[in-house]
Short mmCIF file of C-alpha atoms in Angstrom, two decimals:
data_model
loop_
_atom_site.label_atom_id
_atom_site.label_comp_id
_atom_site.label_asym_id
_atom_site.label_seq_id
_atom_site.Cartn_x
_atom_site.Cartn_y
_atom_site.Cartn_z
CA UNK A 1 1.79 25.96 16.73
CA UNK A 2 0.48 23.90 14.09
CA UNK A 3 -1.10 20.12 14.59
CA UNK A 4 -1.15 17.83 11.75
CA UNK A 5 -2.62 14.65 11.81
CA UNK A 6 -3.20 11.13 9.94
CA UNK A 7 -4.97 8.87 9.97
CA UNK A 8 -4.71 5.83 10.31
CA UNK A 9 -1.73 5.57 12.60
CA UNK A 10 -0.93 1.80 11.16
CA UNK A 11 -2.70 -0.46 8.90
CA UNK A 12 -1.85 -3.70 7.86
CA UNK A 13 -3.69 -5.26 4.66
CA UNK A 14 -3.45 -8.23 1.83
CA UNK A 15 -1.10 -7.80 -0.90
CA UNK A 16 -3.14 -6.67 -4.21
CA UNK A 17 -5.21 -4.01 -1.68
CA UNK A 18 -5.46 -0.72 -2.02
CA UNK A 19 -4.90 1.06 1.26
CA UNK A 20 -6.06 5.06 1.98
CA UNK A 21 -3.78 7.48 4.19
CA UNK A 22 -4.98 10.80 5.26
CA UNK A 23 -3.44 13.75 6.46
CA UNK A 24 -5.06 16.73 8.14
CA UNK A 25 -3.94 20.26 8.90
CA UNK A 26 -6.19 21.10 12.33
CA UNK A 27 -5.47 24.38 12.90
CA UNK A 28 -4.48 26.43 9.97
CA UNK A 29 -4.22 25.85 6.37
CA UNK A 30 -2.02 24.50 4.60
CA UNK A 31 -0.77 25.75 0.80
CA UNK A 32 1.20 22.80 0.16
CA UNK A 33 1.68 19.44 1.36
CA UNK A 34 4.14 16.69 1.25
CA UNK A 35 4.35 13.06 1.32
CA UNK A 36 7.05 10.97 2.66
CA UNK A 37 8.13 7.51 2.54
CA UNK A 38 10.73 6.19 5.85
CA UNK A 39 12.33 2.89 5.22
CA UNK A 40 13.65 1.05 8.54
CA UNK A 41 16.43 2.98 10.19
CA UNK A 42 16.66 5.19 7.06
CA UNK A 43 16.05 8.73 6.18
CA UNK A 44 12.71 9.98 5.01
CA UNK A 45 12.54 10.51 1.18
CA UNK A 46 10.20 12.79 -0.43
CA UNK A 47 7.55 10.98 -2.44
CA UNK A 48 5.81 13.78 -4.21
CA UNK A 49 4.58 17.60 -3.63
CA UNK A 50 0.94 18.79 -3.76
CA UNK A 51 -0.85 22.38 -3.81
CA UNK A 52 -4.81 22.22 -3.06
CA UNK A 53 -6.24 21.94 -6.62
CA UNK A 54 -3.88 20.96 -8.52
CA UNK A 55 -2.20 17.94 -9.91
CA UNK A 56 0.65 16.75 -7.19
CA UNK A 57 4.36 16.44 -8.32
CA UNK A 58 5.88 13.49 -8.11
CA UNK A 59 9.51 12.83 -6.99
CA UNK A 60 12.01 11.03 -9.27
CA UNK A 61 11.68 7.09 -9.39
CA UNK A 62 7.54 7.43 -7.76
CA UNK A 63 5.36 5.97 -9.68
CA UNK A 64 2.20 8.38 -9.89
CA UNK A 65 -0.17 5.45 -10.87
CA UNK A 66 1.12 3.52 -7.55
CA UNK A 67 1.00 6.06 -5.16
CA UNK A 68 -3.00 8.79 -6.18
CA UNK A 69 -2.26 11.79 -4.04
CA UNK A 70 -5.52 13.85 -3.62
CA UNK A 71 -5.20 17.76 -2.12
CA UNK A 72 -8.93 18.17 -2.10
CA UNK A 73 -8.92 20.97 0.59
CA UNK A 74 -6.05 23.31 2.53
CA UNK A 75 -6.63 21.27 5.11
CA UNK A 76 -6.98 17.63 3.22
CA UNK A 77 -4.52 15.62 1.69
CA UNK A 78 -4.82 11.64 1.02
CA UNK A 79 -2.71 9.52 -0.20
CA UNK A 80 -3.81 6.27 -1.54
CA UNK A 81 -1.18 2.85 -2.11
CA UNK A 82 -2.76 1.48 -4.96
CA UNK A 83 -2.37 -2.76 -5.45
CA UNK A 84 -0.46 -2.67 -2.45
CA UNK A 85 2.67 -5.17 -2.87
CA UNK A 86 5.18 -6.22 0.29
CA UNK A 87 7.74 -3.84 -0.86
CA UNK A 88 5.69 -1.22 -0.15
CA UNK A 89 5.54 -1.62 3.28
CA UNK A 90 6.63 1.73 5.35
CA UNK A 91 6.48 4.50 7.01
CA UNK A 92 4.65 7.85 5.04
CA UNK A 93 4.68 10.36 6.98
CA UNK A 94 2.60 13.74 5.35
CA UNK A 95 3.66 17.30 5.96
CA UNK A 96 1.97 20.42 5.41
CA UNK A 97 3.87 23.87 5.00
CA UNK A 98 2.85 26.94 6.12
CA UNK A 99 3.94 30.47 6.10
CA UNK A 100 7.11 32.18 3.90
CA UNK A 101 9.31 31.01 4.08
CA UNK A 102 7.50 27.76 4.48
CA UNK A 103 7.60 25.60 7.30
CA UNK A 104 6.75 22.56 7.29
CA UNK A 105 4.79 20.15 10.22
CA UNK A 106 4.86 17.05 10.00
CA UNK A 107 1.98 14.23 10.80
CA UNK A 108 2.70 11.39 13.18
CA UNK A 109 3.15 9.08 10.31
CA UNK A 110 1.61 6.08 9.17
CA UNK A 111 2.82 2.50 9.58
CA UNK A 112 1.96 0.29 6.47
CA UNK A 113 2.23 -3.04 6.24
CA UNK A 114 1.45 -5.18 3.30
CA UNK A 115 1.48 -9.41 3.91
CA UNK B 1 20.29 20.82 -5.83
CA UNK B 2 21.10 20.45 -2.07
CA UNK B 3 22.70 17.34 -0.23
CA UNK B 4 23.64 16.73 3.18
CA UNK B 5 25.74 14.53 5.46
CA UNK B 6 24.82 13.61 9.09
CA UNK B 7 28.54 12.23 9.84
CA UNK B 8 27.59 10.27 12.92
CA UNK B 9 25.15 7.88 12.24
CA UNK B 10 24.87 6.58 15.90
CA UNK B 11 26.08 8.89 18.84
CA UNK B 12 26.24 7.16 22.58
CA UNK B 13 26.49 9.29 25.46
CA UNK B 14 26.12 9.04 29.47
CA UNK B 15 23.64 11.16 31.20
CA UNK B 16 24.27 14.58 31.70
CA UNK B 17 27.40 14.59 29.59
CA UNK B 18 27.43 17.38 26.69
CA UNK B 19 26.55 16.32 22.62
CA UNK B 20 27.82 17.16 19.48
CA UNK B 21 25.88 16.19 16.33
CA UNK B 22 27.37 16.82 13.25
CA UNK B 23 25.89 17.91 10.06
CA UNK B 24 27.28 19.34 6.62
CA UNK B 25 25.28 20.76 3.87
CA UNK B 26 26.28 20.90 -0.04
CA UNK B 27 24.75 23.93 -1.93
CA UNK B 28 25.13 26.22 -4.52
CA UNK B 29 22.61 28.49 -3.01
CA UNK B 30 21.61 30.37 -0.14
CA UNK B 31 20.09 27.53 2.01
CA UNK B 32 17.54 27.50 5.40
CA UNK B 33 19.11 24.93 7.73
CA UNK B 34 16.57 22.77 9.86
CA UNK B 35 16.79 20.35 12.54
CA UNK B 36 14.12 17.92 13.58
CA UNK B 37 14.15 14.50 15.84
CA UNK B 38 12.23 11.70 15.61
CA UNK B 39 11.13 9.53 18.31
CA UNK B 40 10.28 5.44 17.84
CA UNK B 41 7.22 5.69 15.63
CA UNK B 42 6.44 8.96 15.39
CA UNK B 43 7.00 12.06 12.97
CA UNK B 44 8.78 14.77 13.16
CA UNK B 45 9.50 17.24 15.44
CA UNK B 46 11.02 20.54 14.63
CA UNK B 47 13.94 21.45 17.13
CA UNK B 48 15.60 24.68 15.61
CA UNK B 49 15.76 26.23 12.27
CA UNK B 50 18.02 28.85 10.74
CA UNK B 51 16.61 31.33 8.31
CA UNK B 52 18.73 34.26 8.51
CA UNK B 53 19.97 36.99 11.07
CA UNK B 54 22.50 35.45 13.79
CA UNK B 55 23.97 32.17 13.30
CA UNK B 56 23.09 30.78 16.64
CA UNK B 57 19.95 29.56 16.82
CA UNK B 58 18.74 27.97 20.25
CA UNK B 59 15.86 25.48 19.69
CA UNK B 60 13.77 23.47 22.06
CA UNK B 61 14.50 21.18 24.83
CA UNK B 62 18.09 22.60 25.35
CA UNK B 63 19.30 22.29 21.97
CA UNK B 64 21.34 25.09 19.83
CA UNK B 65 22.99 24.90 16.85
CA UNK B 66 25.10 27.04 14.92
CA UNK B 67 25.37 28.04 11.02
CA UNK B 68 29.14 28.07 9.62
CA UNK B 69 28.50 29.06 5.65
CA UNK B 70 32.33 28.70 5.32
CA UNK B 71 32.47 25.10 6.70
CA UNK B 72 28.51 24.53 5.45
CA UNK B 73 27.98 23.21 8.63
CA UNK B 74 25.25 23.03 11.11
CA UNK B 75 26.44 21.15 14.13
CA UNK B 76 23.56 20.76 16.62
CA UNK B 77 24.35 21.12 20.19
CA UNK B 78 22.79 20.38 24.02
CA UNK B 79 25.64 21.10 27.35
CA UNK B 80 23.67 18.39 29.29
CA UNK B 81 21.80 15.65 27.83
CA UNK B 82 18.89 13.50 29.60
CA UNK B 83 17.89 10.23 28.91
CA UNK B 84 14.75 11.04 27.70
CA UNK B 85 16.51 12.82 24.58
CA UNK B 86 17.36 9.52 22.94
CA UNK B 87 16.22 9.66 20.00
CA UNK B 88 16.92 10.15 16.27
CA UNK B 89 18.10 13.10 14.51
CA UNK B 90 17.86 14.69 11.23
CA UNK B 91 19.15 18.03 9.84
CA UNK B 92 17.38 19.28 6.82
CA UNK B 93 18.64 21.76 4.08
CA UNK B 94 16.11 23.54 1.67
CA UNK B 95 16.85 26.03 -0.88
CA UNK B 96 16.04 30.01 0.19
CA UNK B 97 15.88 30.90 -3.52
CA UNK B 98 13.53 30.71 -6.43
CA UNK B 99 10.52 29.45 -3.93
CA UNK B 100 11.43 25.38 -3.23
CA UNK B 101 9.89 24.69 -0.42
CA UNK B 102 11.08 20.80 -0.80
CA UNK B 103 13.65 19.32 2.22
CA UNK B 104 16.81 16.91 1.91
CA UNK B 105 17.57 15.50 4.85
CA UNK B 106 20.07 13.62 5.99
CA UNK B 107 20.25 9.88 6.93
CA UNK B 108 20.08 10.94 10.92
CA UNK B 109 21.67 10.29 13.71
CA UNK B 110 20.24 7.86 16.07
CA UNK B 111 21.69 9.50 20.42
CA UNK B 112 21.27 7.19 22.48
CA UNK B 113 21.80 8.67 26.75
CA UNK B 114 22.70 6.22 28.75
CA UNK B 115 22.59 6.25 32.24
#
């Protein structure tokens, strides 16, 4: 199989903070990850695509200064809510693909709140 | 671009009684066809996926589903449910041409087994 993690599983912080999520591939490596964003009761909705050492891609309607998406290893990706306001309160949840045709495995997700 | 439509967006059953969840896809390409579920606070898990080859696909847990490319359906299915299968479920569409690796899902489809 293939075990993804992040960390950390919830955080809660101040609005204005900037707040860190990371996302680990534990047993194999991973040539592209993905971020996701889970409202309540809603679908998840693709926030932006990265491949280790480059830029990532961002989705439609993301705002790349908002939400700094760092693939610094196969096995590394962190995603970082920048000035974190109340409306950005959710549920990201990372994958990381692997194999072709890719598959991907998802993390356990992280639970953000913003007061 | 690929959509799709989870039709059911809550599904109760008793214990032990057979499911149907429905799911139609919109494509004008050759598509994989993935289903996942999602329990309170967690990611995702992958159940089943169809790639290619026969168009029944038997997943974990008990679940099969089957790929109709003249309906675009891909109607996930278990004979017997439990309890603990409550959950919620999302089917997932990606392109199998010209290397996207990116998934639509669907708003999911929250079973709930009661007993």
């Amino acid at each position: 199989g293939a075990v993804v993690s992040q960390h950390p599983s919830w955080v809660i912080c101040k609005s204005g903070t900037s707040v860190k999520i990371e996302c680990r591939s534990l047993d194999f490596q991973a040539t592209t990850m993905f971020w996701y964003r889970q409202f309540p009761k809603q679908s998840l909705m693709l926030m932006a695509t990265s491949n280790e050492g480059s830029k990532a891609t961002y989705e439609q309607g993301v705002e790349k200064d908002k939400f700094l998406i760092n693939h610094a290893s196969l096995t590394l990706s962190t995603l970082t809510v920048t000035s974190a306001h109340p409306e950005d309160s959710s549920f990201y949840i990372c994958s990381q693909g692997k194999g072709a045709p890719v598959e991907q495995f998802f993390g356990p997700g992280t639970r953000l709140t913003v007061l | 671009a690929q959509s799709v439509t989870q039709l059911d967006s809550q599904v109760p059953v008793f214990e032990e009684a057979p499911v149907e969840l429905r799911c139609n896809y919109s494509s004008s390409v050759s598509v994989y066809l993935f289903w996942y579920v999602q329990y309170p606070n967690q990611g995702l898990q992958l159940l089943l996926k169809y790639l290619s080859g026969s168009t029944l696909v038997k997943g974990i847990n008990g679940f099969e589903a089957e790929f109709n490319k003249s309906q675009t359906s891909f109607h996930l299915r278990k004979p017997s449910v439990h309890i603990s299968d409550t959950a919620e479920y999302f089917c997932a569409v990606s392109s199998a041409q010209g290397g996207s690796e990116k998934l639509v899902f669907g708003k999911g489809t929250k079973l709930t087994v009661n007993p």
